[in-house]
Amino acid sequence: MIDPVQRREFLKLSALVPVVATGGALGVIGSAVAAPTEKTVAYQVNGRPFEGMIVYDSSVQTKRPIIFMQPDWYGVNADNIAQARLIAGKDYVVLMADMFGAGYAGKTKARPELAAAVGAMHGDLPLTLACGNAAFNALFAEADKLGIVDGRKKVAIGYCAGAGFLIEHARSGADFSAIVTFHITNPNPSFAGTPCNIKGRVLAIHGSADPVTPKAKMDAFADELTQAKVDWQVMMIGGMTHELNEKNRRKAYMLMRDFFTETL
């Protein structure tokens, strides 16, 4: 999760540090003029309206790999859209899931309300999976219609509570060749004994000082992945808490892009 001060710092960073189109690193965009584009996609889960978003650069004419993104507990809001724009750059198309319903992100919420929304989703595994699957299917169908994605290349990222939702989705056998989580909340199964059918590689980027998800939970997550014979890595960043900030975001995103480059 990112507090308002850290959000402002992120927006400053996103203006100063665009993503290059080659090489899997962060740097300065070349001669082509970027055209960041967002497209809202409406869909339903059990009759309830949801609104995910496709984020991409419309100046790029080639089909790009997909990054399915599960944002933090703020949902599809302006700050997470800015983050998706930074990640997409010219290399990827980001499909950002809505896990809380249309209109959720537009309402200001205190921490107890945010925590209640996450808790309700986390405690209902069938709903978590239904929302994740519906989001991916609707967003992919629209992106494919636009002719901007290479459907053979699918990876995923998740932040905070969204990372926990993503891992549950992956446990169910979702077809992502690589998954990266950032300061994951709830890395362990919602229900004990849930089979681990993760198909792709996993990189968990985490903070050694994270007060929300301590090392013991990450160790249990690593044990689960090992037993399931998943190709996994946990990158502990010393002193990092439950956040990405101006000190560690650049490092985390370089690790992510290198991981995806190796995989794709």
PDB file of N, CA and C in Angstrom, residues 189-228:
ATOM      1  N   PRO A 189      -2.366 -19.778   1.620  1.00  0.00           N
ATOM      2  CA  PRO A 189      -3.724 -20.071   1.144  1.00  0.00           C
ATOM      3  C   PRO A 189      -4.805 -19.576   2.097  1.00  0.00           C
ATOM      4  N   SER A 190      -5.890 -19.077   1.529  1.00  0.00           N
ATOM      5  CA  SER A 190      -7.028 -18.641   2.346  1.00  0.00           C
ATOM      6  C   SER A 190      -7.579 -19.808   3.154  1.00  0.00           C
ATOM      7  N   PHE A 191      -7.516 -20.999   2.548  1.00  0.00           N
ATOM      8  CA  PHE A 191      -8.020 -22.201   3.203  1.00  0.00           C
ATOM      9  C   PHE A 191      -6.938 -23.271   3.177  1.00  0.00           C
ATOM     10  N   ALA A 192      -6.595 -23.786   4.334  1.00  0.00           N
ATOM     11  CA  ALA A 192      -5.542 -24.794   4.442  1.00  0.00           C
ATOM     12  C   ALA A 192      -5.866 -25.986   3.553  1.00  0.00           C
ATOM     13  N   GLY A 193      -4.828 -26.492   2.905  1.00  0.00           N
ATOM     14  CA  GLY A 193      -5.000 -27.651   2.047  1.00  0.00           C
ATOM     15  C   GLY A 193      -5.324 -27.325   0.609  1.00  0.00           C
ATOM     16  N   THR A 194      -5.441 -26.032   0.280  1.00  0.00           N
ATOM     17  CA  THR A 194      -5.684 -25.653  -1.118  1.00  0.00           C
ATOM     18  C   THR A 194      -4.512 -26.114  -1.975  1.00  0.00           C
ATOM     19  N   PRO A 195      -4.744 -26.896  -3.026  1.00  0.00           N
ATOM     20  CA  PRO A 195      -3.633 -27.373  -3.864  1.00  0.00           C
ATOM     21  C   PRO A 195      -2.909 -26.206  -4.533  1.00  0.00           C
ATOM     22  N   CYS A 196      -1.605 -26.346  -4.686  1.00  0.00           N
ATOM     23  CA  CYS A 196      -0.805 -25.332  -5.368  1.00  0.00           C
ATOM     24  C   CYS A 196      -0.557 -25.788  -6.804  1.00  0.00           C
ATOM     25  N   ASN A 197      -1.298 -25.210  -7.735  1.00  0.00           N
ATOM     26  CA  ASN A 197      -1.168 -25.557  -9.149  1.00  0.00           C
ATOM     27  C   ASN A 197      -0.563 -24.407  -9.953  1.00  0.00           C
ATOM     28  N   ILE A 198       0.361 -23.691  -9.330  1.00  0.00           N
ATOM     29  CA  ILE A 198       1.008 -22.571 -10.010  1.00  0.00           C
ATOM     30  C   ILE A 198       1.848 -23.106 -11.163  1.00  0.00           C
ATOM     31  N   LYS A 199       1.617 -22.578 -12.362  1.00  0.00           N
ATOM     32  CA  LYS A 199       2.283 -23.077 -13.565  1.00  0.00           C
ATOM     33  C   LYS A 199       3.567 -22.331 -13.891  1.00  0.00           C
ATOM     34  N   GLY A 200       3.624 -21.054 -13.551  1.00  0.00           N
ATOM     35  CA  GLY A 200       4.755 -20.236 -13.964  1.00  0.00           C
ATOM     36  C   GLY A 200       5.777 -20.028 -12.864  1.00  0.00           C
ATOM     37  N   ARG A 201       6.828 -19.316 -13.216  1.00  0.00           N
ATOM     38  CA  ARG A 201       7.861 -18.934 -12.257  1.00  0.00           C
ATOM     39  C   ARG A 201       7.315 -17.843 -11.333  1.00  0.00           C
ATOM     40  N   VAL A 202       7.885 -17.748 -10.134  1.00  0.00           N
ATOM     41  CA  VAL A 202       7.427 -16.756  -9.162  1.00  0.00           C
ATOM     42  C   VAL A 202       8.616 -15.977  -8.614  1.00  0.00           C
ATOM     43  N   LEU A 203       8.483 -14.651  -8.606  1.00  0.00           N
ATOM     44  CA  LEU A 203       9.435 -13.763  -7.940  1.00  0.00           C
ATOM     45  C   LEU A 203       8.647 -12.927  -6.945  1.00  0.00           C
ATOM     46  N   ALA A 204       8.952 -13.094  -5.662  1.00  0.00           N
ATOM     47  CA  ALA A 204       8.305 -12.299  -4.620  1.00  0.00           C
ATOM     48  C   ALA A 204       9.303 -11.263  -4.117  1.00  0.00           C
ATOM     49  N   ILE A 205       8.990  -9.995  -4.331  1.00  0.00           N
ATOM     50  CA  ILE A 205       9.849  -8.901  -3.867  1.00  0.00           C
ATOM     51  C   ILE A 205       9.237  -8.374  -2.580  1.00  0.00           C
ATOM     52  N   HIS A 206      10.017  -8.447  -1.508  1.00  0.00           N
ATOM     53  CA  HIS A 206       9.455  -8.218  -0.179  1.00  0.00           C
ATOM     54  C   HIS A 206      10.437  -7.430   0.677  1.00  0.00           C
ATOM     55  N   GLY A 207       9.924  -6.845   1.738  1.00  0.00           N
ATOM     56  CA  GLY A 207      10.758  -6.064   2.642  1.00  0.00           C
ATOM     57  C   GLY A 207      11.097  -6.823   3.905  1.00  0.00           C
ATOM     58  N   SER A 208      12.344  -6.717   4.326  1.00  0.00           N
ATOM     59  CA  SER A 208      12.758  -7.410   5.550  1.00  0.00           C
ATOM     60  C   SER A 208      12.060  -6.841   6.778  1.00  0.00           C
ATOM     61  N   ALA A 209      11.575  -5.597   6.679  1.00  0.00           N
ATOM     62  CA  ALA A 209      10.918  -4.949   7.812  1.00  0.00           C
ATOM     63  C   ALA A 209       9.408  -4.823   7.605  1.00  0.00           C
ATOM     64  N   ASP A 210       8.840  -5.665   6.760  1.00  0.00           N
ATOM     65  CA  ASP A 210       7.400  -5.600   6.483  1.00  0.00           C
ATOM     66  C   ASP A 210       6.616  -6.014   7.733  1.00  0.00           C
ATOM     67  N   PRO A 211       5.817  -5.096   8.314  1.00  0.00           N
ATOM     68  CA  PRO A 211       5.079  -5.436   9.530  1.00  0.00           C
ATOM     69  C   PRO A 211       3.766  -6.167   9.256  1.00  0.00           C
ATOM     70  N   VAL A 212       3.312  -6.149   8.005  1.00  0.00           N
ATOM     71  CA  VAL A 212       2.033  -6.769   7.652  1.00  0.00           C
ATOM     72  C   VAL A 212       2.210  -8.249   7.334  1.00  0.00           C
ATOM     73  N   THR A 213       3.244  -8.551   6.559  1.00  0.00           N
ATOM     74  CA  THR A 213       3.534  -9.934   6.178  1.00  0.00           C
ATOM     75  C   THR A 213       4.948 -10.264   6.630  1.00  0.00           C
ATOM     76  N   PRO A 214       5.105 -10.797   7.835  1.00  0.00           N
ATOM     77  CA  PRO A 214       6.441 -11.071   8.365  1.00  0.00           C
ATOM     78  C   PRO A 214       7.120 -12.239   7.659  1.00  0.00           C
ATOM     79  N   LYS A 215       8.400 -12.393   7.955  1.00  0.00           N
ATOM     80  CA  LYS A 215       9.225 -13.392   7.279  1.00  0.00           C
ATOM     81  C   LYS A 215       8.674 -14.807   7.449  1.00  0.00           C
ATOM     82  N   ALA A 216       8.076 -15.105   8.591  1.00  0.00           N
ATOM     83  CA  ALA A 216       7.548 -16.458   8.814  1.00  0.00           C
ATOM     84  C   ALA A 216       6.501 -16.826   7.760  1.00  0.00           C
ATOM     85  N   LYS A 217       5.667 -15.866   7.372  1.00  0.00           N
ATOM     86  CA  LYS A 217       4.662 -16.141   6.335  1.00  0.00           C
ATOM     87  C   LYS A 217       5.314 -16.321   4.972  1.00  0.00           C
ATOM     88  N   MET A 218       6.377 -15.555   4.720  1.00  0.00           N
ATOM     89  CA  MET A 218       7.081 -15.706   3.451  1.00  0.00           C
ATOM     90  C   MET A 218       7.816 -17.042   3.401  1.00  0.00           C
ATOM     91  N   ASP A 219       8.343 -17.476   4.544  1.00  0.00           N
ATOM     92  CA  ASP A 219       9.007 -18.784   4.594  1.00  0.00           C
ATOM     93  C   ASP A 219       8.008 -19.906   4.304  1.00  0.00           C
ATOM     94  N   ALA A 220       6.805 -19.782   4.861  1.00  0.00           N
ATOM     95  CA  ALA A 220       5.767 -20.786   4.598  1.00  0.00           C
ATOM     96  C   ALA A 220       5.372 -20.779   3.121  1.00  0.00           C
ATOM     97  N   PHE A 221       5.321 -19.600   2.525  1.00  0.00           N
ATOM     98  CA  PHE A 221       5.025 -19.474   1.097  1.00  0.00           C
ATOM     99  C   PHE A 221       6.110 -20.157   0.275  1.00  0.00           C
ATOM    100  N   ALA A 222       7.369 -19.915   0.643  1.00  0.00           N
ATOM    101  CA  ALA A 222       8.490 -20.544  -0.065  1.00  0.00           C
ATOM    102  C   ALA A 222       8.426 -22.067   0.054  1.00  0.00           C
ATOM    103  N   ASP A 223       8.080 -22.560   1.237  1.00  0.00           N
ATOM    104  CA  ASP A 223       7.954 -24.012   1.425  1.00  0.00           C
ATOM    105  C   ASP A 223       6.855 -24.583   0.528  1.00  0.00           C
ATOM    106  N   GLU A 224       5.744 -23.877   0.444  1.00  0.00           N
ATOM    107  CA  GLU A 224       4.641 -24.317  -0.419  1.00  0.00           C
ATOM    108  C   GLU A 224       5.096 -24.409  -1.874  1.00  0.00           C
ATOM    109  N   LEU A 225       5.802 -23.390  -2.342  1.00  0.00           N
ATOM    110  CA  LEU A 225       6.270 -23.371  -3.729  1.00  0.00           C
ATOM    111  C   LEU A 225       7.286 -24.479  -3.985  1.00  0.00           C
ATOM    112  N   THR A 226       8.153 -24.713  -3.011  1.00  0.00           N
ATOM    113  CA  THR A 226       9.146 -25.779  -3.153  1.00  0.00           C
ATOM    114  C   THR A 226       8.467 -27.139  -3.277  1.00  0.00           C
ATOM    115  N   GLN A 227       7.502 -27.398  -2.402  1.00  0.00           N
ATOM    116  CA  GLN A 227       6.802 -28.681  -2.429  1.00  0.00           C
ATOM    117  C   GLN A 227       6.032 -28.879  -3.732  1.00  0.00           C
ATOM    118  N   ALA A 228       5.577 -27.770  -4.323  1.00  0.00           N
ATOM    119  CA  ALA A 228       4.838 -27.848  -5.590  1.00  0.00           C
ATOM    120  C   ALA A 228       5.766 -27.832  -6.800  1.00  0.00           C
TER     121      ALA A 228
END
